[in-house]
């Protein structure tokens, strides 16, 4: 491994207060500087401990999905991948598309009828995830869109079920300072900071290419 920058903690693509009032500044500091940084450190610990040399962070997910590195790699390699994308999937309100466009818009309407119906399905997955985990919008191997959720720091790359193009962290550390136990309110407010430019770019990278397409951390 692992001189590649993507194995390190990435800088946020915006200021810590950019997502106010929907995601608060104190949460962003703790989430990025403490939680994400810890996933990075422990991922590296797992790779070194077991002599693993993944080509990239996506390869880490494949290794973890196959059981390599045990729980230490699954939890922390997953945590690093998930958060690296999570920061990119959000943006300062008003700085990007406020709704999907182009081929993604068409695909959402073909699958769910309307954007609001997708939001309802995704939000239901986020709210009903028991304990800690993530909700996902992704591209299935056959090119179709779907919504799912995973526990802990798992993600849909680990079992090859989907290429994620949008994910929401529903761990309490992502919302408890501001929203306390009101996860549904956090999920509802979070739609205001979704970076649809990034989601569209991810879809256009993956659509109709299935899991054979090389997956990178960008866009
Ligand atoms: Mn988190």
mmCIF file with all atom_site columns, C-alpha atoms and ligand atoms in Angstrom:
data_model
loop_
_atom_site.group_PDB
_atom_site.id
_atom_site.type_symbol
_atom_site.label_atom_id
_atom_site.label_alt_id
_atom_site.label_comp_id
_atom_site.label_asym_id
_atom_site.label_entity_id
_atom_site.label_seq_id
_atom_site.pdbx_PDB_ins_code
_atom_site.Cartn_x
_atom_site.Cartn_y
_atom_site.Cartn_z
_atom_site.occupancy
_atom_site.B_iso_or_equiv
_atom_site.pdbx_formal_charge
_atom_site.auth_seq_id
_atom_site.auth_comp_id
_atom_site.auth_asym_id
_atom_site.auth_atom_id
_atom_site.pdbx_PDB_model_num
ATOM   1   C  CA  . UNK A 1 1   ? 0.000   0.000   0.000   1.00 0.00 ? 1   UNK A CA  1
ATOM   2   C  CA  . UNK A 1 2   ? -0.384  2.974   0.352   1.00 0.00 ? 2   UNK A CA  1
ATOM   3   C  CA  . UNK A 1 3   ? 1.471   6.063   -0.404  1.00 0.00 ? 3   UNK A CA  1
ATOM   4   C  CA  . UNK A 1 4   ? -1.548  6.977   -2.520  1.00 0.00 ? 4   UNK A CA  1
ATOM   5   C  CA  . UNK A 1 5   ? -3.331  10.042  -1.146  1.00 0.00 ? 5   UNK A CA  1
ATOM   6   C  CA  . UNK A 1 6   ? -6.663  8.252   -1.119  1.00 0.00 ? 6   UNK A CA  1
ATOM   7   C  CA  . UNK A 1 7   ? -5.446  6.140   1.817   1.00 0.00 ? 7   UNK A CA  1
ATOM   8   C  CA  . UNK A 1 8   ? -5.163  9.319   3.891   1.00 0.00 ? 8   UNK A CA  1
ATOM   9   C  CA  . UNK A 1 9   ? -7.752  11.582  5.467   1.00 0.00 ? 9   UNK A CA  1
ATOM   10  C  CA  . UNK A 1 10  ? -9.023  13.867  2.690   1.00 0.00 ? 10  UNK A CA  1
ATOM   11  C  CA  . UNK A 1 11  ? -9.619  17.553  3.283   1.00 0.00 ? 11  UNK A CA  1
ATOM   12  C  CA  . UNK A 1 12  ? -13.258 18.553  3.291   1.00 0.00 ? 12  UNK A CA  1
ATOM   13  C  CA  . UNK A 1 13  ? -14.231 20.083  -0.065  1.00 0.00 ? 13  UNK A CA  1
ATOM   14  C  CA  . UNK A 1 14  ? -15.847 23.023  1.810   1.00 0.00 ? 14  UNK A CA  1
ATOM   15  C  CA  . UNK A 1 15  ? -15.579 24.849  5.124   1.00 0.00 ? 15  UNK A CA  1
ATOM   16  C  CA  . UNK A 1 16  ? -16.710 23.135  8.330   1.00 0.00 ? 16  UNK A CA  1
ATOM   17  C  CA  . UNK A 1 17  ? -19.637 25.551  8.571   1.00 0.00 ? 17  UNK A CA  1
ATOM   18  C  CA  . UNK A 1 18  ? -20.686 25.208  4.910   1.00 0.00 ? 18  UNK A CA  1
ATOM   19  C  CA  . UNK A 1 19  ? -23.600 22.874  5.596   1.00 0.00 ? 19  UNK A CA  1
ATOM   20  C  CA  . UNK A 1 20  ? -25.239 25.038  8.270   1.00 0.00 ? 20  UNK A CA  1
ATOM   21  C  CA  . UNK A 1 21  ? -27.928 25.062  9.460   1.00 0.00 ? 21  UNK A CA  1
ATOM   22  C  CA  . UNK A 1 22  ? -28.723 21.560  8.220   1.00 0.00 ? 22  UNK A CA  1
ATOM   23  C  CA  . UNK A 1 23  ? -25.516 19.904  9.424   1.00 0.00 ? 23  UNK A CA  1
ATOM   24  C  CA  . UNK A 1 24  ? -23.882 21.873  12.223  1.00 0.00 ? 24  UNK A CA  1
ATOM   25  C  CA  . UNK A 1 25  ? -20.253 22.994  12.419  1.00 0.00 ? 25  UNK A CA  1
ATOM   26  C  CA  . UNK A 1 26  ? -19.415 21.166  15.656  1.00 0.00 ? 26  UNK A CA  1
ATOM   27  C  CA  . UNK A 1 27  ? -20.671 17.881  14.243  1.00 0.00 ? 27  UNK A CA  1
ATOM   28  C  CA  . UNK A 1 28  ? -18.635 18.376  11.068  1.00 0.00 ? 28  UNK A CA  1
ATOM   29  C  CA  . UNK A 1 29  ? -15.436 18.974  13.057  1.00 0.00 ? 29  UNK A CA  1
ATOM   30  C  CA  . UNK A 1 30  ? -15.893 15.895  15.231  1.00 0.00 ? 30  UNK A CA  1
ATOM   31  C  CA  . UNK A 1 31  ? -17.099 13.749  12.369  1.00 0.00 ? 31  UNK A CA  1
ATOM   32  C  CA  . UNK A 1 32  ? -14.196 14.566  10.060  1.00 0.00 ? 32  UNK A CA  1
ATOM   33  C  CA  . UNK A 1 33  ? -11.293 15.243  12.446  1.00 0.00 ? 33  UNK A CA  1
ATOM   34  C  CA  . UNK A 1 34  ? -12.049 12.533  15.004  1.00 0.00 ? 34  UNK A CA  1
ATOM   35  C  CA  . UNK A 1 35  ? -14.288 9.798   13.577  1.00 0.00 ? 35  UNK A CA  1
ATOM   36  C  CA  . UNK A 1 36  ? -13.026 9.714   10.000  1.00 0.00 ? 36  UNK A CA  1
ATOM   37  C  CA  . UNK A 1 37  ? -9.412  10.198  11.097  1.00 0.00 ? 37  UNK A CA  1
ATOM   38  C  CA  . UNK A 1 38  ? -9.748  7.196   13.407  1.00 0.00 ? 38  UNK A CA  1
ATOM   39  C  CA  . UNK A 1 39  ? -11.067 5.010   10.579  1.00 0.00 ? 39  UNK A CA  1
ATOM   40  C  CA  . UNK A 1 40  ? -8.045  5.966   8.486   1.00 0.00 ? 40  UNK A CA  1
ATOM   41  C  CA  . UNK A 1 41  ? -5.579  5.127   11.272  1.00 0.00 ? 41  UNK A CA  1
ATOM   42  C  CA  . UNK A 1 42  ? -7.204  1.794   12.088  1.00 0.00 ? 42  UNK A CA  1
ATOM   43  C  CA  . UNK A 1 43  ? -7.558  0.827   8.406   1.00 0.00 ? 43  UNK A CA  1
ATOM   44  C  CA  . UNK A 1 44  ? -3.806  1.286   8.038   1.00 0.00 ? 44  UNK A CA  1
ATOM   45  C  CA  . UNK A 1 45  ? -3.258  -0.712  11.213  1.00 0.00 ? 45  UNK A CA  1
ATOM   46  C  CA  . UNK A 1 46  ? -5.310  -3.605  9.796   1.00 0.00 ? 46  UNK A CA  1
ATOM   47  C  CA  . UNK A 1 47  ? -3.502  -3.549  6.429   1.00 0.00 ? 47  UNK A CA  1
ATOM   48  C  CA  . UNK A 1 48  ? -0.083  -3.525  8.119   1.00 0.00 ? 48  UNK A CA  1
ATOM   49  C  CA  . UNK A 1 49  ? -1.039  -6.201  10.645  1.00 0.00 ? 49  UNK A CA  1
ATOM   50  C  CA  . UNK A 1 50  ? -2.137  -8.633  7.948   1.00 0.00 ? 50  UNK A CA  1
ATOM   51  C  CA  . UNK A 1 51  ? 0.397   -7.663  5.276   1.00 0.00 ? 51  UNK A CA  1
ATOM   52  C  CA  . UNK A 1 52  ? -2.325  -6.613  2.824   1.00 0.00 ? 52  UNK A CA  1
ATOM   53  C  CA  . UNK A 1 53  ? -1.445  -4.387  -0.144  1.00 0.00 ? 53  UNK A CA  1
ATOM   54  C  CA  . UNK A 1 54  ? -4.638  -3.228  -1.855  1.00 0.00 ? 54  UNK A CA  1
ATOM   55  C  CA  . UNK A 1 55  ? -4.283  -1.226  -5.054  1.00 0.00 ? 55  UNK A CA  1
ATOM   56  C  CA  . UNK A 1 56  ? -6.760  1.411   -3.925  1.00 0.00 ? 56  UNK A CA  1
ATOM   57  C  CA  . UNK A 1 57  ? -9.519  2.056   -1.419  1.00 0.00 ? 57  UNK A CA  1
ATOM   58  C  CA  . UNK A 1 58  ? -12.083 0.290   -3.583  1.00 0.00 ? 58  UNK A CA  1
ATOM   59  C  CA  . UNK A 1 59  ? -9.835  -2.777  -3.471  1.00 0.00 ? 59  UNK A CA  1
ATOM   60  C  CA  . UNK A 1 60  ? -9.966  -2.494  0.320   1.00 0.00 ? 60  UNK A CA  1
ATOM   61  C  CA  . UNK A 1 61  ? -13.748 -2.985  0.109   1.00 0.00 ? 61  UNK A CA  1
ATOM   62  C  CA  . UNK A 1 62  ? -13.340 -6.106  -2.015  1.00 0.00 ? 62  UNK A CA  1
ATOM   63  C  CA  . UNK A 1 63  ? -10.771 -7.523  0.401   1.00 0.00 ? 63  UNK A CA  1
ATOM   64  C  CA  . UNK A 1 64  ? -12.955 -6.757  3.402   1.00 0.00 ? 64  UNK A CA  1
ATOM   65  C  CA  . UNK A 1 65  ? -15.990 -8.236  1.677   1.00 0.00 ? 65  UNK A CA  1
ATOM   66  C  CA  . UNK A 1 66  ? -14.029 -11.451 1.195   1.00 0.00 ? 66  UNK A CA  1
ATOM   67  C  CA  . UNK A 1 67  ? -13.087 -11.526 4.880   1.00 0.00 ? 67  UNK A CA  1
ATOM   68  C  CA  . UNK A 1 68  ? -9.469  -10.377 4.621   1.00 0.00 ? 68  UNK A CA  1
ATOM   69  C  CA  . UNK A 1 69  ? -8.346  -8.192  7.511   1.00 0.00 ? 69  UNK A CA  1
ATOM   70  C  CA  . UNK A 1 70  ? -11.192 -9.317  9.714   1.00 0.00 ? 70  UNK A CA  1
ATOM   71  C  CA  . UNK A 1 71  ? -13.473 -6.927  11.557  1.00 0.00 ? 71  UNK A CA  1
ATOM   72  C  CA  . UNK A 1 72  ? -10.692 -4.350  11.912  1.00 0.00 ? 72  UNK A CA  1
ATOM   73  C  CA  . UNK A 1 73  ? -10.417 -3.882  8.148   1.00 0.00 ? 73  UNK A CA  1
ATOM   74  C  CA  . UNK A 1 74  ? -14.142 -4.239  7.441   1.00 0.00 ? 74  UNK A CA  1
ATOM   75  C  CA  . UNK A 1 75  ? -15.133 -1.592  9.980   1.00 0.00 ? 75  UNK A CA  1
ATOM   76  C  CA  . UNK A 1 76  ? -12.338 0.881   9.336   1.00 0.00 ? 76  UNK A CA  1
ATOM   77  C  CA  . UNK A 1 77  ? -11.696 0.372   5.620   1.00 0.00 ? 77  UNK A CA  1
ATOM   78  C  CA  . UNK A 1 78  ? -15.442 0.671   5.143   1.00 0.00 ? 78  UNK A CA  1
ATOM   79  C  CA  . UNK A 1 79  ? -15.513 3.737   7.357   1.00 0.00 ? 79  UNK A CA  1
ATOM   80  C  CA  . UNK A 1 80  ? -12.795 5.428   5.325   1.00 0.00 ? 80  UNK A CA  1
ATOM   81  C  CA  . UNK A 1 81  ? -14.416 4.714   1.961   1.00 0.00 ? 81  UNK A CA  1
ATOM   82  C  CA  . UNK A 1 82  ? -17.906 5.682   3.118   1.00 0.00 ? 82  UNK A CA  1
ATOM   83  C  CA  . UNK A 1 83  ? -16.856 8.988   4.652   1.00 0.00 ? 83  UNK A CA  1
ATOM   84  C  CA  . UNK A 1 84  ? -14.519 9.944   1.784   1.00 0.00 ? 84  UNK A CA  1
ATOM   85  C  CA  . UNK A 1 85  ? -17.560 9.817   -0.483  1.00 0.00 ? 85  UNK A CA  1
ATOM   86  C  CA  . UNK A 1 86  ? -20.016 11.205  2.061   1.00 0.00 ? 86  UNK A CA  1
ATOM   87  C  CA  . UNK A 1 87  ? -18.155 14.544  2.171   1.00 0.00 ? 87  UNK A CA  1
ATOM   88  C  CA  . UNK A 1 88  ? -18.318 14.773  -1.638  1.00 0.00 ? 88  UNK A CA  1
ATOM   89  C  CA  . UNK A 1 89  ? -22.005 13.931  -1.704  1.00 0.00 ? 89  UNK A CA  1
ATOM   90  C  CA  . UNK A 1 90  ? -22.769 17.104  0.272   1.00 0.00 ? 90  UNK A CA  1
ATOM   91  C  CA  . UNK A 1 91  ? -22.279 20.763  -0.642  1.00 0.00 ? 91  UNK A CA  1
ATOM   92  C  CA  . UNK A 1 92  ? -23.098 24.240  0.561   1.00 0.00 ? 92  UNK A CA  1
ATOM   93  C  CA  . UNK A 1 93  ? -26.789 24.801  -0.137  1.00 0.00 ? 93  UNK A CA  1
ATOM   94  C  CA  . UNK A 1 94  ? -27.248 26.697  -3.394  1.00 0.00 ? 94  UNK A CA  1
ATOM   95  C  CA  . UNK A 1 95  ? -23.790 25.832  -4.741  1.00 0.00 ? 95  UNK A CA  1
ATOM   96  C  CA  . UNK A 1 96  ? -24.928 22.968  -6.979  1.00 0.00 ? 96  UNK A CA  1
ATOM   97  C  CA  . UNK A 1 97  ? -27.908 21.434  -8.731  1.00 0.00 ? 97  UNK A CA  1
ATOM   98  C  CA  . UNK A 1 98  ? -30.942 21.308  -6.442  1.00 0.00 ? 98  UNK A CA  1
ATOM   99  C  CA  . UNK A 1 99  ? -32.264 18.162  -8.154  1.00 0.00 ? 99  UNK A CA  1
ATOM   100 C  CA  . UNK A 1 100 ? -30.926 15.485  -10.502 1.00 0.00 ? 100 UNK A CA  1
ATOM   101 C  CA  . UNK A 1 101 ? -30.638 16.248  -14.206 1.00 0.00 ? 101 UNK A CA  1
ATOM   102 C  CA  . UNK A 1 102 ? -30.115 14.390  -17.463 1.00 0.00 ? 102 UNK A CA  1
ATOM   103 C  CA  . UNK A 1 103 ? -29.821 10.619  -17.554 1.00 0.00 ? 103 UNK A CA  1
ATOM   104 C  CA  . UNK A 1 104 ? -30.053 10.301  -13.761 1.00 0.00 ? 104 UNK A CA  1
ATOM   105 C  CA  . UNK A 1 105 ? -33.298 12.271  -13.670 1.00 0.00 ? 105 UNK A CA  1
ATOM   106 C  CA  . UNK A 1 106 ? -34.699 10.009  -16.373 1.00 0.00 ? 106 UNK A CA  1
ATOM   107 C  CA  . UNK A 1 107 ? -33.576 6.854   -14.563 1.00 0.00 ? 107 UNK A CA  1
ATOM   108 C  CA  . UNK A 1 108 ? -35.080 7.996   -11.248 1.00 0.00 ? 108 UNK A CA  1
ATOM   109 C  CA  . UNK A 1 109 ? -38.384 8.775   -12.917 1.00 0.00 ? 109 UNK A CA  1
ATOM   110 C  CA  . UNK A 1 110 ? -38.351 5.405   -14.700 1.00 0.00 ? 110 UNK A CA  1
ATOM   111 C  CA  . UNK A 1 111 ? -37.672 3.559   -11.434 1.00 0.00 ? 111 UNK A CA  1
ATOM   112 C  CA  . UNK A 1 112 ? -39.734 5.540   -8.890  1.00 0.00 ? 112 UNK A CA  1
ATOM   113 C  CA  . UNK A 1 113 ? -41.960 7.813   -10.967 1.00 0.00 ? 113 UNK A CA  1
ATOM   114 C  CA  . UNK A 1 114 ? -40.678 11.015  -9.356  1.00 0.00 ? 114 UNK A CA  1
ATOM   115 C  CA  . UNK A 1 115 ? -37.777 12.338  -7.280  1.00 0.00 ? 115 UNK A CA  1
ATOM   116 C  CA  . UNK A 1 116 ? -39.992 12.638  -4.194  1.00 0.00 ? 116 UNK A CA  1
ATOM   117 C  CA  . UNK A 1 117 ? -40.755 8.923   -4.346  1.00 0.00 ? 117 UNK A CA  1
ATOM   118 C  CA  . UNK A 1 118 ? -37.039 8.111   -4.449  1.00 0.00 ? 118 UNK A CA  1
ATOM   119 C  CA  . UNK A 1 119 ? -36.485 10.431  -1.472  1.00 0.00 ? 119 UNK A CA  1
ATOM   120 C  CA  . UNK A 1 120 ? -39.271 8.643   0.412   1.00 0.00 ? 120 UNK A CA  1
ATOM   121 C  CA  . UNK A 1 121 ? -37.749 5.211   -0.279  1.00 0.00 ? 121 UNK A CA  1
ATOM   122 C  CA  . UNK A 1 122 ? -34.230 6.335   0.638   1.00 0.00 ? 122 UNK A CA  1
ATOM   123 C  CA  . UNK A 1 123 ? -35.406 8.157   3.767   1.00 0.00 ? 123 UNK A CA  1
ATOM   124 C  CA  . UNK A 1 124 ? -37.360 5.079   4.867   1.00 0.00 ? 124 UNK A CA  1
ATOM   125 C  CA  . UNK A 1 125 ? -34.201 2.990   4.499   1.00 0.00 ? 125 UNK A CA  1
ATOM   126 C  CA  . UNK A 1 126 ? -32.268 5.559   6.553   1.00 0.00 ? 126 UNK A CA  1
ATOM   127 C  CA  . UNK A 1 127 ? -34.847 5.880   9.318   1.00 0.00 ? 127 UNK A CA  1
ATOM   128 C  CA  . UNK A 1 128 ? -35.549 2.154   9.637   1.00 0.00 ? 128 UNK A CA  1
ATOM   129 C  CA  . UNK A 1 129 ? -31.891 1.053   9.820   1.00 0.00 ? 129 UNK A CA  1
ATOM   130 C  CA  . UNK A 1 130 ? -31.677 -0.265  13.399  1.00 0.00 ? 130 UNK A CA  1
ATOM   131 C  CA  . UNK A 1 131 ? -28.660 1.108   15.245  1.00 0.00 ? 131 UNK A CA  1
ATOM   132 C  CA  . UNK A 1 132 ? -25.704 2.411   13.251  1.00 0.00 ? 132 UNK A CA  1
ATOM   133 C  CA  . UNK A 1 133 ? -25.362 2.233   9.501   1.00 0.00 ? 133 UNK A CA  1
ATOM   134 C  CA  . UNK A 1 134 ? -25.931 3.843   6.136   1.00 0.00 ? 134 UNK A CA  1
ATOM   135 C  CA  . UNK A 1 135 ? -28.633 4.287   3.500   1.00 0.00 ? 135 UNK A CA  1
ATOM   136 C  CA  . UNK A 1 136 ? -27.633 4.035   -0.156  1.00 0.00 ? 136 UNK A CA  1
ATOM   137 C  CA  . UNK A 1 137 ? -28.725 4.904   -3.671  1.00 0.00 ? 137 UNK A CA  1
ATOM   138 C  CA  . UNK A 1 138 ? -26.728 2.910   -6.176  1.00 0.00 ? 138 UNK A CA  1
ATOM   139 C  CA  . UNK A 1 139 ? -26.415 1.227   -9.534  1.00 0.00 ? 139 UNK A CA  1
ATOM   140 C  CA  . UNK A 1 140 ? -27.020 -2.539  -9.637  1.00 0.00 ? 140 UNK A CA  1
ATOM   141 C  CA  . UNK A 1 141 ? -24.798 -4.798  -11.782 1.00 0.00 ? 141 UNK A CA  1
ATOM   142 C  CA  . UNK A 1 142 ? -27.532 -4.775  -14.458 1.00 0.00 ? 142 UNK A CA  1
ATOM   143 C  CA  . UNK A 1 143 ? -27.415 -0.962  -14.604 1.00 0.00 ? 143 UNK A CA  1
ATOM   144 C  CA  . UNK A 1 144 ? -30.657 -0.342  -12.711 1.00 0.00 ? 144 UNK A CA  1
ATOM   145 C  CA  . UNK A 1 145 ? -31.011 2.026   -9.762  1.00 0.00 ? 145 UNK A CA  1
ATOM   146 C  CA  . UNK A 1 146 ? -31.952 0.845   -6.284  1.00 0.00 ? 146 UNK A CA  1
ATOM   147 C  CA  . UNK A 1 147 ? -32.020 1.853   -2.621  1.00 0.00 ? 147 UNK A CA  1
ATOM   148 C  CA  . UNK A 1 148 ? -30.630 -0.205  0.254   1.00 0.00 ? 148 UNK A CA  1
ATOM   149 C  CA  . UNK A 1 149 ? -29.152 0.102   3.718   1.00 0.00 ? 149 UNK A CA  1
ATOM   150 C  CA  . UNK A 1 150 ? -26.231 -1.552  5.471   1.00 0.00 ? 150 UNK A CA  1
ATOM   151 C  CA  . UNK A 1 151 ? -25.203 -1.918  9.143   1.00 0.00 ? 151 UNK A CA  1
ATOM   152 C  CA  . UNK A 1 152 ? -22.102 -0.466  10.796  1.00 0.00 ? 152 UNK A CA  1
ATOM   153 C  CA  . UNK A 1 153 ? -19.548 0.734   8.185   1.00 0.00 ? 153 UNK A CA  1
ATOM   154 C  CA  . UNK A 1 154 ? -20.505 -1.851  5.585   1.00 0.00 ? 154 UNK A CA  1
ATOM   155 C  CA  . UNK A 1 155 ? -21.309 -0.675  2.052   1.00 0.00 ? 155 UNK A CA  1
ATOM   156 C  CA  . UNK A 1 156 ? -22.758 -2.174  -1.133  1.00 0.00 ? 156 UNK A CA  1
ATOM   157 C  CA  . UNK A 1 157 ? -19.318 -2.654  -2.692  1.00 0.00 ? 157 UNK A CA  1
ATOM   158 C  CA  . UNK A 1 158 ? -18.446 -5.279  -0.080  1.00 0.00 ? 158 UNK A CA  1
ATOM   159 C  CA  . UNK A 1 159 ? -20.988 -7.771  -1.431  1.00 0.00 ? 159 UNK A CA  1
ATOM   160 C  CA  . UNK A 1 160 ? -20.999 -6.372  -4.968  1.00 0.00 ? 160 UNK A CA  1
ATOM   161 C  CA  . UNK A 1 161 ? -24.698 -5.543  -4.777  1.00 0.00 ? 161 UNK A CA  1
ATOM   162 C  CA  . UNK A 1 162 ? -24.426 -1.940  -5.976  1.00 0.00 ? 162 UNK A CA  1
ATOM   163 C  CA  . UNK A 1 163 ? -22.068 0.839   -6.931  1.00 0.00 ? 163 UNK A CA  1
ATOM   164 C  CA  . UNK A 1 164 ? -23.089 3.591   -4.500  1.00 0.00 ? 164 UNK A CA  1
ATOM   165 C  CA  . UNK A 1 165 ? -23.810 7.022   -6.001  1.00 0.00 ? 165 UNK A CA  1
ATOM   166 C  CA  . UNK A 1 166 ? -25.276 8.548   -2.812  1.00 0.00 ? 166 UNK A CA  1
ATOM   167 C  CA  . UNK A 1 167 ? -25.058 7.524   0.822   1.00 0.00 ? 167 UNK A CA  1
ATOM   168 C  CA  . UNK A 1 168 ? -26.263 8.868   4.151   1.00 0.00 ? 168 UNK A CA  1
ATOM   169 C  CA  . UNK A 1 169 ? -24.529 8.246   7.464   1.00 0.00 ? 169 UNK A CA  1
ATOM   170 C  CA  . UNK A 1 170 ? -27.138 7.496   10.147  1.00 0.00 ? 170 UNK A CA  1
ATOM   171 C  CA  . UNK A 1 171 ? -24.718 6.804   12.983  1.00 0.00 ? 171 UNK A CA  1
ATOM   172 C  CA  . UNK A 1 172 ? -25.641 8.910   16.008  1.00 0.00 ? 172 UNK A CA  1
ATOM   173 C  CA  . UNK A 1 173 ? -22.280 10.731  15.693  1.00 0.00 ? 173 UNK A CA  1
ATOM   174 C  CA  . UNK A 1 174 ? -23.582 12.184  12.409  1.00 0.00 ? 174 UNK A CA  1
ATOM   175 C  CA  . UNK A 1 175 ? -26.559 13.978  13.966  1.00 0.00 ? 175 UNK A CA  1
ATOM   176 C  CA  . UNK A 1 176 ? -26.900 13.651  17.727  1.00 0.00 ? 176 UNK A CA  1
ATOM   177 C  CA  . UNK A 1 177 ? -25.399 17.024  18.749  1.00 0.00 ? 177 UNK A CA  1
ATOM   178 C  CA  . UNK A 1 178 ? -28.010 18.926  16.735  1.00 0.00 ? 178 UNK A CA  1
ATOM   179 C  CA  . UNK A 1 179 ? -30.928 16.558  16.297  1.00 0.00 ? 179 UNK A CA  1
ATOM   180 C  CA  . UNK A 1 180 ? -30.582 14.438  19.465  1.00 0.00 ? 180 UNK A CA  1
ATOM   181 C  CA  . UNK A 1 181 ? -32.722 11.319  18.994  1.00 0.00 ? 181 UNK A CA  1
ATOM   182 C  CA  . UNK A 1 182 ? -34.683 12.781  16.078  1.00 0.00 ? 182 UNK A CA  1
ATOM   183 C  CA  . UNK A 1 183 ? -33.142 10.819  13.216  1.00 0.00 ? 183 UNK A CA  1
ATOM   184 C  CA  . UNK A 1 184 ? -36.139 11.384  10.886  1.00 0.00 ? 184 UNK A CA  1
ATOM   185 C  CA  . UNK A 1 185 ? -35.663 15.163  11.204  1.00 0.00 ? 185 UNK A CA  1
ATOM   186 C  CA  . UNK A 1 186 ? -31.938 14.837  10.386  1.00 0.00 ? 186 UNK A CA  1
ATOM   187 C  CA  . UNK A 1 187 ? -32.718 12.720  7.336   1.00 0.00 ? 187 UNK A CA  1
ATOM   188 C  CA  . UNK A 1 188 ? -35.349 15.175  6.151   1.00 0.00 ? 188 UNK A CA  1
ATOM   189 C  CA  . UNK A 1 189 ? -33.086 18.207  6.602   1.00 0.00 ? 189 UNK A CA  1
ATOM   190 C  CA  . UNK A 1 190 ? -30.087 16.465  5.010   1.00 0.00 ? 190 UNK A CA  1
ATOM   191 C  CA  . UNK A 1 191 ? -31.694 16.551  1.541   1.00 0.00 ? 191 UNK A CA  1
ATOM   192 C  CA  . UNK A 1 192 ? -30.974 20.314  1.563   1.00 0.00 ? 192 UNK A CA  1
ATOM   193 C  CA  . UNK A 1 193 ? -27.204 19.667  1.402   1.00 0.00 ? 193 UNK A CA  1
ATOM   194 C  CA  . UNK A 1 194 ? -27.110 16.842  -1.153  1.00 0.00 ? 194 UNK A CA  1
ATOM   195 C  CA  . UNK A 1 195 ? -24.599 17.608  -3.914  1.00 0.00 ? 195 UNK A CA  1
ATOM   196 C  CA  . UNK A 1 196 ? -26.619 16.525  -6.939  1.00 0.00 ? 196 UNK A CA  1
ATOM   197 C  CA  . UNK A 1 197 ? -23.746 17.524  -9.246  1.00 0.00 ? 197 UNK A CA  1
ATOM   198 C  CA  . UNK A 1 198 ? -21.666 14.766  -7.626  1.00 0.00 ? 198 UNK A CA  1
ATOM   199 C  CA  . UNK A 1 199 ? -24.511 12.244  -7.715  1.00 0.00 ? 199 UNK A CA  1
ATOM   200 C  CA  . UNK A 1 200 ? -25.131 12.925  -11.411 1.00 0.00 ? 200 UNK A CA  1
ATOM   201 C  CA  . UNK A 1 201 ? -21.410 12.566  -12.133 1.00 0.00 ? 201 UNK A CA  1
ATOM   202 C  CA  . UNK A 1 202 ? -21.277 9.245   -10.285 1.00 0.00 ? 202 UNK A CA  1
ATOM   203 C  CA  . UNK A 1 203 ? -24.284 7.923   -12.157 1.00 0.00 ? 203 UNK A CA  1
ATOM   204 C  CA  . UNK A 1 204 ? -22.903 8.942   -15.527 1.00 0.00 ? 204 UNK A CA  1
ATOM   205 C  CA  . UNK A 1 205 ? -19.653 7.160   -14.658 1.00 0.00 ? 205 UNK A CA  1
ATOM   206 C  CA  . UNK A 1 206 ? -21.390 3.901   -13.719 1.00 0.00 ? 206 UNK A CA  1
ATOM   207 C  CA  . UNK A 1 207 ? -24.682 3.732   -15.589 1.00 0.00 ? 207 UNK A CA  1
ATOM   208 C  CA  . UNK A 1 208 ? -25.113 0.728   -17.828 1.00 0.00 ? 208 UNK A CA  1
ATOM   209 C  CA  . UNK A 1 209 ? -21.538 -0.370  -17.185 1.00 0.00 ? 209 UNK A CA  1
ATOM   210 C  CA  . UNK A 1 210 ? -22.305 -2.478  -14.135 1.00 0.00 ? 210 UNK A CA  1
ATOM   211 C  CA  . UNK A 1 211 ? -19.722 -3.694  -11.683 1.00 0.00 ? 211 UNK A CA  1
ATOM   212 C  CA  . UNK A 1 212 ? -17.118 -4.264  -14.388 1.00 0.00 ? 212 UNK A CA  1
ATOM   213 C  CA  . UNK A 1 213 ? -16.362 -0.569  -14.520 1.00 0.00 ? 213 UNK A CA  1
ATOM   214 C  CA  . UNK A 1 214 ? -13.372 0.468   -12.420 1.00 0.00 ? 214 UNK A CA  1
ATOM   215 C  CA  . UNK A 1 215 ? -14.633 2.283   -9.377  1.00 0.00 ? 215 UNK A CA  1
ATOM   216 C  CA  . UNK A 1 216 ? -12.645 5.167   -7.989  1.00 0.00 ? 216 UNK A CA  1
ATOM   217 C  CA  . UNK A 1 217 ? -13.176 7.573   -5.137  1.00 0.00 ? 217 UNK A CA  1
ATOM   218 C  CA  . UNK A 1 218 ? -13.878 10.320  -7.618  1.00 0.00 ? 218 UNK A CA  1
ATOM   219 C  CA  . UNK A 1 219 ? -16.134 11.904  -8.486  1.00 0.00 ? 219 UNK A CA  1
HETATM 220 MN MN1 . LIG B 2 .   ? -19.805 8.814   10.332  1.00 0.00 ? 1   LIG B MN1 1
#
